[in-house]
Coordinates of C-alpha atoms (C1' of nucleotides) in Angstrom, one line a residue:
Chain A
M1 CA -5.9 82.5 44.7
M2 CA -7.1 84.8 42.0
H3 CA -4.8 87.4 40.5
A4 CA -5.1 90.6 42.6
S5 CA -7.0 93.3 40.8
P6 CA -5.2 96.7 40.8
I7 CA -8.2 99.0 41.4
T8 CA -6.6 102.3 42.4
R9 CA -8.9 105.2 41.9
R10 CA -7.2 108.5 42.4
S11 CA -8.8 111.4 44.2
L12 CA -10.4 114.2 42.2
A13 CA -7.8 116.6 43.5
E14 CA -4.9 114.5 42.1
E15 CA -6.7 114.1 38.8
L16 CA -7.4 117.8 38.6
A17 CA -3.8 118.7 39.6
E18 CA -2.5 116.8 36.6
R19 CA -5.0 118.4 34.3
L20 CA -4.1 121.8 35.6
R21 CA -0.4 121.1 35.1
D22 CA -1.1 120.0 31.5
L23 CA -3.1 123.1 30.9
V24 CA -0.3 125.3 32.1
I25 CA 2.5 123.4 30.3
S26 CA 0.6 123.1 27.0
G27 CA -0.1 126.8 27.0
G28 CA -3.9 126.4 27.4
L29 CA -3.3 128.9 30.2
L30 CA -0.6 131.4 29.4
P31 CA 1.8 132.8 32.0
G32 CA 0.2 135.5 34.0
A33 CA -3.3 134.4 33.1
K34 CA -5.9 134.3 35.9
V35 CA -7.1 130.8 36.9
D36 CA -10.9 131.1 36.7
E37 CA -12.3 128.6 39.3
A38 CA -15.8 128.8 38.1
A39 CA -14.9 128.1 34.5
L40 CA -12.7 125.2 35.3
C41 CA -15.3 123.7 37.6
E42 CA -17.7 123.9 34.6
T43 CA -15.3 122.3 32.1
F44 CA -14.2 119.6 34.5
G45 CA -17.6 119.0 36.0
V46 CA -16.5 119.2 39.6
S47 CA -17.2 121.5 42.6
R48 CA -14.7 124.1 43.8
T49 CA -13.5 122.0 46.8
P50 CA -11.3 119.5 44.9
L51 CA -10.4 122.1 42.3
R52 CA -9.1 124.4 44.9
E53 CA -7.1 121.5 46.5
A54 CA -5.6 120.9 43.1
I55 CA -4.7 124.6 42.7
K56 CA -3.0 124.6 46.0
I57 CA -0.9 121.6 45.0
V58 CA 0.1 122.9 41.6
A59 CA 0.9 126.3 43.3
S60 CA 3.2 124.5 45.8
E61 CA 5.0 123.1 42.7
G62 CA 5.6 126.6 41.5
L63 CA 3.5 126.5 38.4
L64 CA 0.8 128.8 39.8
T65 CA 1.1 131.9 42.1
L66 CA -1.4 132.5 44.8
T67 CA -2.3 135.9 46.0
P68 CA -4.4 136.2 49.2
N69 CA -8.0 137.0 48.5
R70 CA -7.1 137.3 44.8
G71 CA -6.9 133.8 43.6
A72 CA -4.4 132.0 41.4
R73 CA -2.4 133.1 38.3
V74 CA -0.2 131.1 36.1
A75 CA 3.4 131.7 37.2
T76 CA 5.7 133.9 35.1
I77 CA 9.4 133.4 35.0
T78 CA 12.2 136.0 35.1
G79 CA 15.7 136.0 33.8
S80 CA 17.1 135.6 37.3
E81 CA 15.0 132.6 38.0
I82 CA 16.2 131.0 34.9
A83 CA 19.8 131.8 35.9
E84 CA 19.1 130.0 39.1
L85 CA 17.3 127.0 37.7
F86 CA 19.7 126.0 34.9
P87 CA 22.8 125.3 37.1
I88 CA 20.6 123.2 39.4
M89 CA 19.3 121.2 36.4
G90 CA 22.9 120.9 35.2
A91 CA 24.0 119.4 38.5
L92 CA 21.1 117.0 38.5
E93 CA 21.5 115.9 34.9
G94 CA 25.3 115.7 35.3
L95 CA 24.7 113.2 38.1
A96 CA 22.1 111.4 36.0
G97 CA 24.7 111.1 33.2
E98 CA 27.3 109.6 35.6
L99 CA 24.8 107.1 37.0
A100 CA 23.6 106.3 33.5
T101 CA 27.0 105.6 32.2
A102 CA 27.6 103.1 35.0
R103 CA 24.5 101.2 34.1
L104 CA 24.7 101.7 30.4
T105 CA 24.0 98.6 28.2
D106 CA 24.4 98.3 24.4
K107 CA 20.7 98.3 24.1
H108 CA 20.5 101.6 25.9
L109 CA 23.1 102.9 23.5
L110 CA 21.1 101.9 20.5
R111 CA 18.1 103.8 21.8
L112 CA 20.2 106.9 22.6
D113 CA 21.7 106.7 19.1
A114 CA 18.2 106.5 17.5
L115 CA 17.1 109.6 19.4
H116 CA 20.3 111.4 18.6
D117 CA 19.7 110.6 14.9
Q118 CA 16.2 112.0 15.2
I119 CA 17.5 115.1 16.8
C120 CA 20.0 115.7 14.0
A121 CA 17.5 114.9 11.3
S122 CA 14.9 117.3 12.8
R123 CA 17.5 120.0 13.0
N124 CA 18.5 119.5 9.4
N125 CA 15.0 119.9 8.0
A126 CA 14.0 122.4 10.7
K127 CA 11.1 120.4 12.2
W128 CA 11.3 122.2 15.4
L129 CA 8.4 120.3 17.1
N130 CA 10.1 117.0 16.3
Y131 CA 13.4 118.3 17.4
S132 CA 12.1 119.3 20.9
K133 CA 10.2 116.1 21.3
A134 CA 13.3 114.0 20.4
N135 CA 15.4 116.2 22.6
R136 CA 13.2 115.8 25.6
A137 CA 13.1 112.0 25.0
F138 CA 16.9 111.9 24.8
H139 CA 17.3 113.7 28.2
E140 CA 14.5 111.6 29.8
L141 CA 16.1 108.4 28.6
I142 CA 19.3 109.4 30.4
F143 CA 17.4 109.7 33.6
E144 CA 15.6 106.5 32.9
I145 CA 18.9 104.7 32.5
A146 CA 20.3 106.3 35.6
G147 CA 17.5 104.6 37.5
N148 CA 17.1 107.1 40.3
V149 CA 13.4 107.9 40.5
A150 CA 13.8 110.8 43.0
L151 CA 16.4 112.3 40.8
Q152 CA 14.1 112.3 37.8
Q153 CA 11.2 113.7 39.8
T154 CA 13.3 116.5 41.2
Y155 CA 14.6 117.4 37.7
Q156 CA 11.1 117.3 36.3
G157 CA 9.9 119.6 39.0
L158 CA 12.4 122.2 38.0
M159 CA 11.9 121.5 34.3
V160 CA 8.2 122.4 34.3
R161 CA 9.0 125.7 35.9
I162 CA 11.1 126.6 32.8
H163 CA 8.2 125.9 30.5
A164 CA 7.1 129.5 30.6
V165 CA 10.0 130.8 28.5
R166 CA 8.7 129.0 25.5
F167 CA 5.9 131.6 25.3
V168 CA 8.3 134.5 25.7
A169 CA 11.5 133.6 23.9
Q170 CA 12.0 131.4 20.8
Q171 CA 15.4 129.7 20.4
P172 CA 17.4 130.9 17.3
P173 CA 18.8 128.2 15.0
D174 CA 22.4 128.6 16.1
A175 CA 21.3 127.6 19.6
W176 CA 20.2 124.3 18.1
D177 CA 23.5 123.8 16.4
Q178 CA 25.3 124.3 19.7
A179 CA 22.9 121.8 21.4
V180 CA 23.5 119.2 18.6
A181 CA 27.2 119.7 19.0
D182 CA 26.9 119.1 22.7
H183 CA 24.9 116.0 22.1
D184 CA 27.6 114.6 19.8
G185 CA 30.2 115.0 22.5
I186 CA 27.9 113.4 25.1
M187 CA 27.2 110.4 22.8
A188 CA 30.9 110.0 22.3
A189 CA 31.6 110.0 26.0
L190 CA 28.7 107.6 26.7
R191 CA 30.1 105.2 24.1
A192 CA 33.5 105.4 25.7
R193 CA 31.8 104.9 29.1
K194 CA 33.6 107.8 30.6
S195 CA 31.1 108.7 33.3
R196 CA 33.0 111.7 34.7
E197 CA 33.2 113.1 31.2
V198 CA 29.5 112.5 30.5
G199 CA 28.6 114.4 33.7
R200 CA 30.9 117.2 32.8
L201 CA 29.6 117.6 29.3
L202 CA 25.9 117.5 30.5
R203 CA 26.6 120.2 33.0
R204 CA 28.3 122.3 30.2
H205 CA 25.4 121.5 27.9
L206 CA 22.9 122.9 30.4
D207 CA 25.1 125.8 30.9
N208 CA 25.1 126.5 27.2
K209 CA 21.4 126.1 27.1
A210 CA 21.1 128.6 30.0
H211 CA 23.1 131.2 28.1
A212 CA 21.1 130.7 24.9
V213 CA 17.8 131.0 26.7
I214 CA 18.8 134.1 28.6
A215 CA 20.1 135.7 25.4
A216 CA 16.8 134.9 23.6
L217 CA 14.9 136.2 26.6
S218 CA 16.7 139.5 26.7
A219 CA 16.4 139.8 23.0
A220 CA 12.6 139.3 23.3
L221 CA 12.4 141.8 26.1
S222 CA 14.3 144.5 24.2
A223 CA 12.2 143.9 21.1
A224 CA 9.1 144.4 23.2
S225 CA 10.2 147.7 24.6
Chain B
M1 CA 3.8 158.1 52.2
M2 CA 3.5 155.7 55.1
H3 CA 5.6 152.6 55.3
A4 CA 3.7 149.8 53.5
S5 CA 1.9 147.7 56.0
P6 CA 2.9 144.0 55.8
I7 CA -0.6 142.7 56.4
T8 CA -0.2 139.8 54.1
R9 CA -2.1 137.2 56.1
R10 CA -1.4 133.9 54.5
S11 CA -4.2 131.6 53.8
L12 CA -5.1 129.1 56.5
A13 CA -4.0 126.3 54.3
E14 CA -0.5 127.7 54.0
E15 CA -0.3 128.3 57.7
L16 CA -1.6 124.8 58.4
A17 CA 0.8 123.2 55.9
E18 CA 3.7 124.8 57.8
R19 CA 2.4 123.6 61.2
L20 CA 1.9 120.1 59.7
R21 CA 5.4 120.1 58.4
D22 CA 6.8 121.1 61.8
L23 CA 4.7 118.4 63.5
V24 CA 6.1 115.8 61.2
I25 CA 9.7 117.0 61.3
S26 CA 9.7 117.5 65.1
G27 CA 8.4 114.0 65.6
G28 CA 5.1 115.2 67.0
L29 CA 3.7 112.8 64.4
L30 CA 5.9 109.7 63.9
P31 CA 6.5 108.0 60.6
G32 CA 3.7 105.7 59.8
A33 CA 1.3 107.5 62.1
K34 CA -2.2 108.3 60.9
V35 CA -3.1 111.9 60.4
D36 CA -6.3 112.4 62.5
E37 CA -8.2 115.2 60.7
A38 CA -10.8 115.7 63.4
A39 CA -8.1 116.0 66.1
L40 CA -6.0 118.4 64.2
C41 CA -9.1 120.5 63.4
E42 CA -9.7 120.6 67.1
T43 CA -6.2 121.6 68.1
F44 CA -5.8 124.2 65.3
G45 CA -9.4 125.5 65.6
V46 CA -10.2 125.3 61.9
S47 CA -12.6 123.4 59.8
R48 CA -11.6 120.4 57.7
T49 CA -11.5 122.3 54.4
P50 CA -8.3 124.2 54.9
L51 CA -6.7 121.4 56.9
R52 CA -7.3 119.0 54.0
E53 CA -5.8 121.5 51.6
A54 CA -2.7 121.6 53.8
I55 CA -2.5 117.8 53.9
K56 CA -2.6 117.7 50.2
I57 CA 0.2 120.2 49.9
V58 CA 2.4 118.5 52.5
A59 CA 1.7 115.1 50.8
S60 CA 2.8 116.5 47.5
E61 CA 6.1 117.4 49.2
G62 CA 6.5 113.8 50.2
L63 CA 6.1 114.2 53.9
L64 CA 2.7 112.5 54.0
T65 CA 1.3 109.6 52.1
L66 CA -2.3 109.6 50.9
T67 CA -4.3 106.4 50.4
P68 CA -7.6 106.8 48.6
N69 CA -10.5 106.7 51.0
R70 CA -8.1 106.0 53.8
G71 CA -6.7 109.4 54.6
A72 CA -3.1 110.4 55.2
R73 CA -0.2 108.9 57.1
V74 CA 3.2 110.3 57.9
A75 CA 5.6 109.0 55.2
T76 CA 8.1 106.3 56.1
I77 CA 11.5 106.1 54.5
T78 CA 13.3 103.1 53.1
G79 CA 16.9 102.3 52.6
S80 CA 16.6 102.5 48.8
E81 CA 15.0 105.9 49.0
I82 CA 17.9 107.1 51.1
A83 CA 20.2 105.6 48.6
E84 CA 18.5 107.7 46.0
L85 CA 18.2 111.0 47.9
F86 CA 21.8 111.4 49.2
P87 CA 23.5 111.5 45.8
I88 CA 21.0 114.1 44.7
M89 CA 21.7 116.2 47.8
G90 CA 25.4 115.7 47.2
A91 CA 25.1 117.0 43.6
L92 CA 23.1 120.0 44.9
E93 CA 25.4 120.8 47.8
G94 CA 28.4 120.3 45.6
L95 CA 27.0 123.0 43.3
A96 CA 26.3 125.2 46.3
G97 CA 29.9 124.8 47.5
E98 CA 31.2 125.9 44.1
L99 CA 28.9 128.9 43.9
A100 CA 29.7 129.8 47.5
T101 CA 33.4 129.7 47.0
A102 CA 33.1 132.1 44.1
R103 CA 31.2 134.6 46.3
L104 CA 33.1 133.9 49.5
T105 CA 34.1 136.9 51.6
D106 CA 36.3 137.0 54.7
K107 CA 33.3 137.7 56.8
H108 CA 31.6 134.6 55.5
L109 CA 34.8 132.6 56.4
L110 CA 34.6 133.9 59.9
R111 CA 31.1 132.7 60.3
L112 CA 31.9 129.3 58.8
D113 CA 34.9 129.0 61.1
A114 CA 32.7 129.9 64.1
L115 CA 30.2 127.2 63.2
H116 CA 33.0 124.7 62.5
D117 CA 34.4 125.3 65.9
Q118 CA 31.0 124.8 67.5
I119 CA 30.7 121.5 65.6
C120 CA 34.1 120.3 66.8
A121 CA 33.4 121.4 70.4
S122 CA 30.0 119.7 70.4
R123 CA 31.6 116.5 69.1
N124 CA 34.3 116.6 71.8
N125 CA 31.9 116.9 74.7
A126 CA 29.3 114.7 73.1
K127 CA 26.5 117.4 73.0
W128 CA 24.6 115.7 70.2
L129 CA 21.8 118.2 70.0
N130 CA 24.3 121.1 69.7
Y131 CA 26.3 119.2 67.2
S132 CA 23.4 118.6 64.8
K133 CA 22.2 122.2 65.2
A134 CA 25.6 123.6 64.4
N135 CA 26.0 121.1 61.6
R136 CA 22.7 122.1 60.0
A137 CA 23.7 125.8 60.4
F138 CA 27.0 125.2 58.7
H139 CA 25.4 123.5 55.6
E140 CA 22.7 126.2 55.5
L141 CA 25.3 128.9 55.5
I142 CA 27.0 127.4 52.5
F143 CA 23.7 127.6 50.6
E144 CA 23.1 131.1 51.9
I145 CA 26.5 132.2 50.6
A146 CA 25.9 130.5 47.3
G147 CA 22.9 132.8 46.9
N148 CA 20.7 130.6 44.8
V149 CA 17.3 130.5 46.4
A150 CA 15.9 127.8 44.2
L151 CA 18.9 125.6 44.9
Q152 CA 18.4 125.9 48.7
Q153 CA 14.7 125.3 48.4
T154 CA 15.3 122.2 46.3
Y155 CA 17.8 120.9 48.8
Q156 CA 15.5 121.6 51.7
G157 CA 12.7 119.8 50.0
L158 CA 14.8 116.6 49.8
M159 CA 16.3 117.2 53.2
V160 CA 13.0 117.1 55.0
R161 CA 12.2 113.8 53.4
I162 CA 15.3 112.3 55.1
H163 CA 14.1 113.4 58.6
A164 CA 12.3 110.1 59.2
V165 CA 15.6 108.2 59.6
R166 CA 16.2 110.0 62.9
F167 CA 13.5 108.1 64.5
V168 CA 14.7 104.8 63.2
A169 CA 18.5 104.9 63.2
Q170 CA 20.9 106.8 65.5
Q171 CA 24.3 107.7 64.1
P172 CA 27.3 106.0 65.9
P173 CA 30.1 108.3 67.2
D174 CA 32.5 107.2 64.5
A175 CA 30.2 108.6 61.9
W176 CA 30.5 112.0 63.6
D177 CA 34.3 111.7 63.5
Q178 CA 34.2 111.1 59.8
A179 CA 31.9 114.1 59.3
V180 CA 34.2 116.4 61.3
A181 CA 37.1 115.2 59.3
D182 CA 35.2 116.0 56.1
H183 CA 34.4 119.4 57.4
D184 CA 38.0 120.1 58.1
G185 CA 38.9 119.4 54.5
I186 CA 36.0 121.5 53.3
M187 CA 37.1 124.4 55.4
A188 CA 40.6 124.1 54.1
A189 CA 39.4 124.1 50.5
L190 CA 37.1 127.1 51.2
R191 CA 40.0 129.1 52.6
A192 CA 42.1 128.2 49.6
R193 CA 39.1 129.3 47.4
K194 CA 39.4 126.1 45.4
S195 CA 35.8 125.9 44.2
R196 CA 36.1 122.7 42.3
E197 CA 37.7 121.0 45.4
V198 CA 35.0 122.4 47.7
G199 CA 32.3 120.9 45.4
R200 CA 34.2 117.5 45.2
L201 CA 34.6 117.3 49.0
L202 CA 31.0 118.2 49.7
R203 CA 29.8 115.5 47.3
R204 CA 32.1 113.0 49.0
H205 CA 30.9 114.3 52.4
L206 CA 27.3 113.5 51.5
D207 CA 28.4 110.2 50.1
N208 CA 30.0 109.3 53.4
K209 CA 26.9 110.4 55.2
A210 CA 24.8 108.2 53.0
H211 CA 26.9 105.2 53.8
A212 CA 26.8 106.0 57.5
V213 CA 23.0 106.4 57.5
I214 CA 22.4 103.2 55.5
A215 CA 24.7 101.3 57.8
A216 CA 22.9 102.6 60.9
L217 CA 19.6 101.8 59.3
S218 CA 20.4 98.2 58.4
A219 CA 21.9 97.8 61.9
A220 CA 18.7 99.1 63.4
L221 CA 16.6 96.8 61.2
S222 CA 18.6 93.7 62.0
A223 CA 18.4 94.6 65.7
A224 CA 14.6 94.8 65.4
S225 CA 14.3 91.4 63.8
Chain C
dT1 C1' -13.4 79.5 72.1
dT2 C1' -12.6 81.1 67.0
dT3 C1' -14.3 82.9 62.8
dC4 C1' -17.6 84.8 59.8
dT5 C1' -21.4 88.0 58.8
dG6 C1' -23.7 92.2 58.6
dA7 C1' -25.5 96.3 61.0
dA8 C1' -23.8 100.5 63.5
dT9 C1' -20.3 103.7 63.7
dT10 C1' -16.8 106.6 62.0
dA11 C1' -13.9 108.7 58.5
dT12 C1' -13.2 110.4 54.0
dG13 C1' -14.2 112.9 49.7
dA14 C1' -16.7 116.2 47.6
dA15 C1' -20.7 119.5 47.1
dT16 C1' -23.0 123.2 49.0
dT17 C1' -23.4 127.2 51.7
dC18 C1' -22.0 131.4 53.9
dA19 C1' -19.1 135.5 55.2
dG20 C1' -16.2 138.8 53.8
dA21 C1' -12.9 140.9 50.4
dA22 C1' -12.2 142.6 45.8
dT23 C1' -14.0 144.4 41.7
dC24 C1' -17.2 146.7 38.9
dT25 C1' -20.7 150.2 37.8
dC26 C1' -23.2 154.0 38.0
dT27 C1' -24.1 158.3 39.9
dC28 C1' -22.8 162.7 41.4
dC29 C1' -19.8 166.5 41.7
dC30 C1' -15.9 169.4 40.3
Chain D
dG1 C1' -14.5 165.3 30.5
dG2 C1' -12.8 163.2 34.6
dG3 C1' -12.5 161.4 38.8
dA4 C1' -14.5 160.1 43.8
dG5 C1' -17.4 157.3 46.1
dA6 C1' -21.6 154.5 47.3
dG7 C1' -23.7 150.5 46.2
dA8 C1' -24.2 146.2 43.6
dT9 C1' -21.9 142.2 42.0
dT10 C1' -18.5 138.8 41.7
dC11 C1' -14.9 136.2 43.6
dT12 C1' -12.3 134.0 47.3
dG13 C1' -11.7 131.6 51.6
dA14 C1' -13.5 128.7 54.8
dA15 C1' -17.4 126.2 57.3
dT16 C1' -20.9 123.1 56.9
dT17 C1' -23.4 119.4 54.9
dC18 C1' -24.1 115.2 52.5
dA19 C1' -23.0 110.6 50.2
dT20 C1' -20.2 106.9 50.4
dA21 C1' -16.3 104.0 51.7
dA22 C1' -13.9 101.9 55.6
dT23 C1' -13.8 100.3 60.1
dT24 C1' -15.7 98.5 64.3
dC25 C1' -18.3 95.5 66.9
dA26 C1' -22.1 92.5 68.3
dG27 C1' -24.0 88.2 67.5
dA28 C1' -24.4 83.6 65.0
dA29 C1' -22.3 79.5 63.4
dA30 C1' -18.4 76.3 63.3

DNA sequence: TTTCTGAATTATGAATTCAGAATCTCTCCC
DNA sequence: GGGAGAGATTCTGAATTCATAATTCAGAAA
């Protein structure tokens, strides 16, 4: 028998949901901005039906906000939401760290080390885009090693809701230093295969991040007023 | 000024999404069953457009599975998915327990005690329906006390995906005994306001539950073959 | 019989249409 | 000048329509 051909076309709605997500996360649509159905239909070359399905999906994920008879807007994020989300992400990433430690191979450690080095280098020469890329990759790798797909998906679902702060509050350099210090500790615990410790440090890392973000946010808010 | 009128009719799609969810969770539509659009349009008295939007939403939550050009089916659950989901729920409920302990009032404790008593009573006279109701209420109350809305929502989102096992595997009585014993310990730790301990016990409780469910599932599967 | 083929039927995905709500605009009046 | 309100316009939500893919079923061939 021939090799089975994997022809899996997705529906327009799924495709559009992904495009919408990307638009929101990349900042193509800023928090609070109105989602113009007609314009998006034009740019994507589709009718309103699948686009509206996509909007409903992305709204159910929390990236858009629907108001009856008034359409969709890009979701905004408040300090109290951030204060809620970070501990959850901490619990999830703590679990990921524990699972990852149990499955950690030397090859994994090499990849983590490489990313950690990138993070440090980017911090040292202030390449903040590189820094956040490598940082994201580092955290994603931990989830990948943990090998729990649902865990990663749940985490990602919360993570995307945080994206909005990027457009409101910039992290000051000392927040990076704290993060790098956290990572140092995490790497040490990983190398020692102390899963409980890895979990604890990741929870604390997210807690530190939460404080830094909230501080940056309130600074931005008071500067605006 | 008059009291603001709460005439916020939700969209049909949102309404239908909730009905669909209820249908799936209540067992009105069993795992693996096809979602008949025409029949549902008929029963709900709506056109296909909002119904299909609702289907897309509920599918994005993981309760339905979409296959291109082949419509929607009620999601089924596998042992490996359960093995993934329970640790996540454990991490979340562990966090909820820690947060709840920090905010615990004596009034809260009374309500928890009342539910715990109901659970024990239902176990003793084998009222399974009462048991699971009181059990759910107990766990929900912990999240309510914790006061983190996003945490509860995330937990619920995972919880509903577990519903499908009810139709496949029944819990044996000794699993209930274990659960009641776990609850005893959790109550004691709550009364002592040992938040760390509450978290630890809740994680272990969910871990025990996972093992019980997986055992029941594999028993059901081997019985079926 | 059983299995294969292809037309008829049905279901799905997406575009279009339609009704009603929200928004805008222009006039009129103070 | 500065609203208040009628009417036009635009936008949203939902029904309908249409094209195409999947399924069913009758009939032919083994």
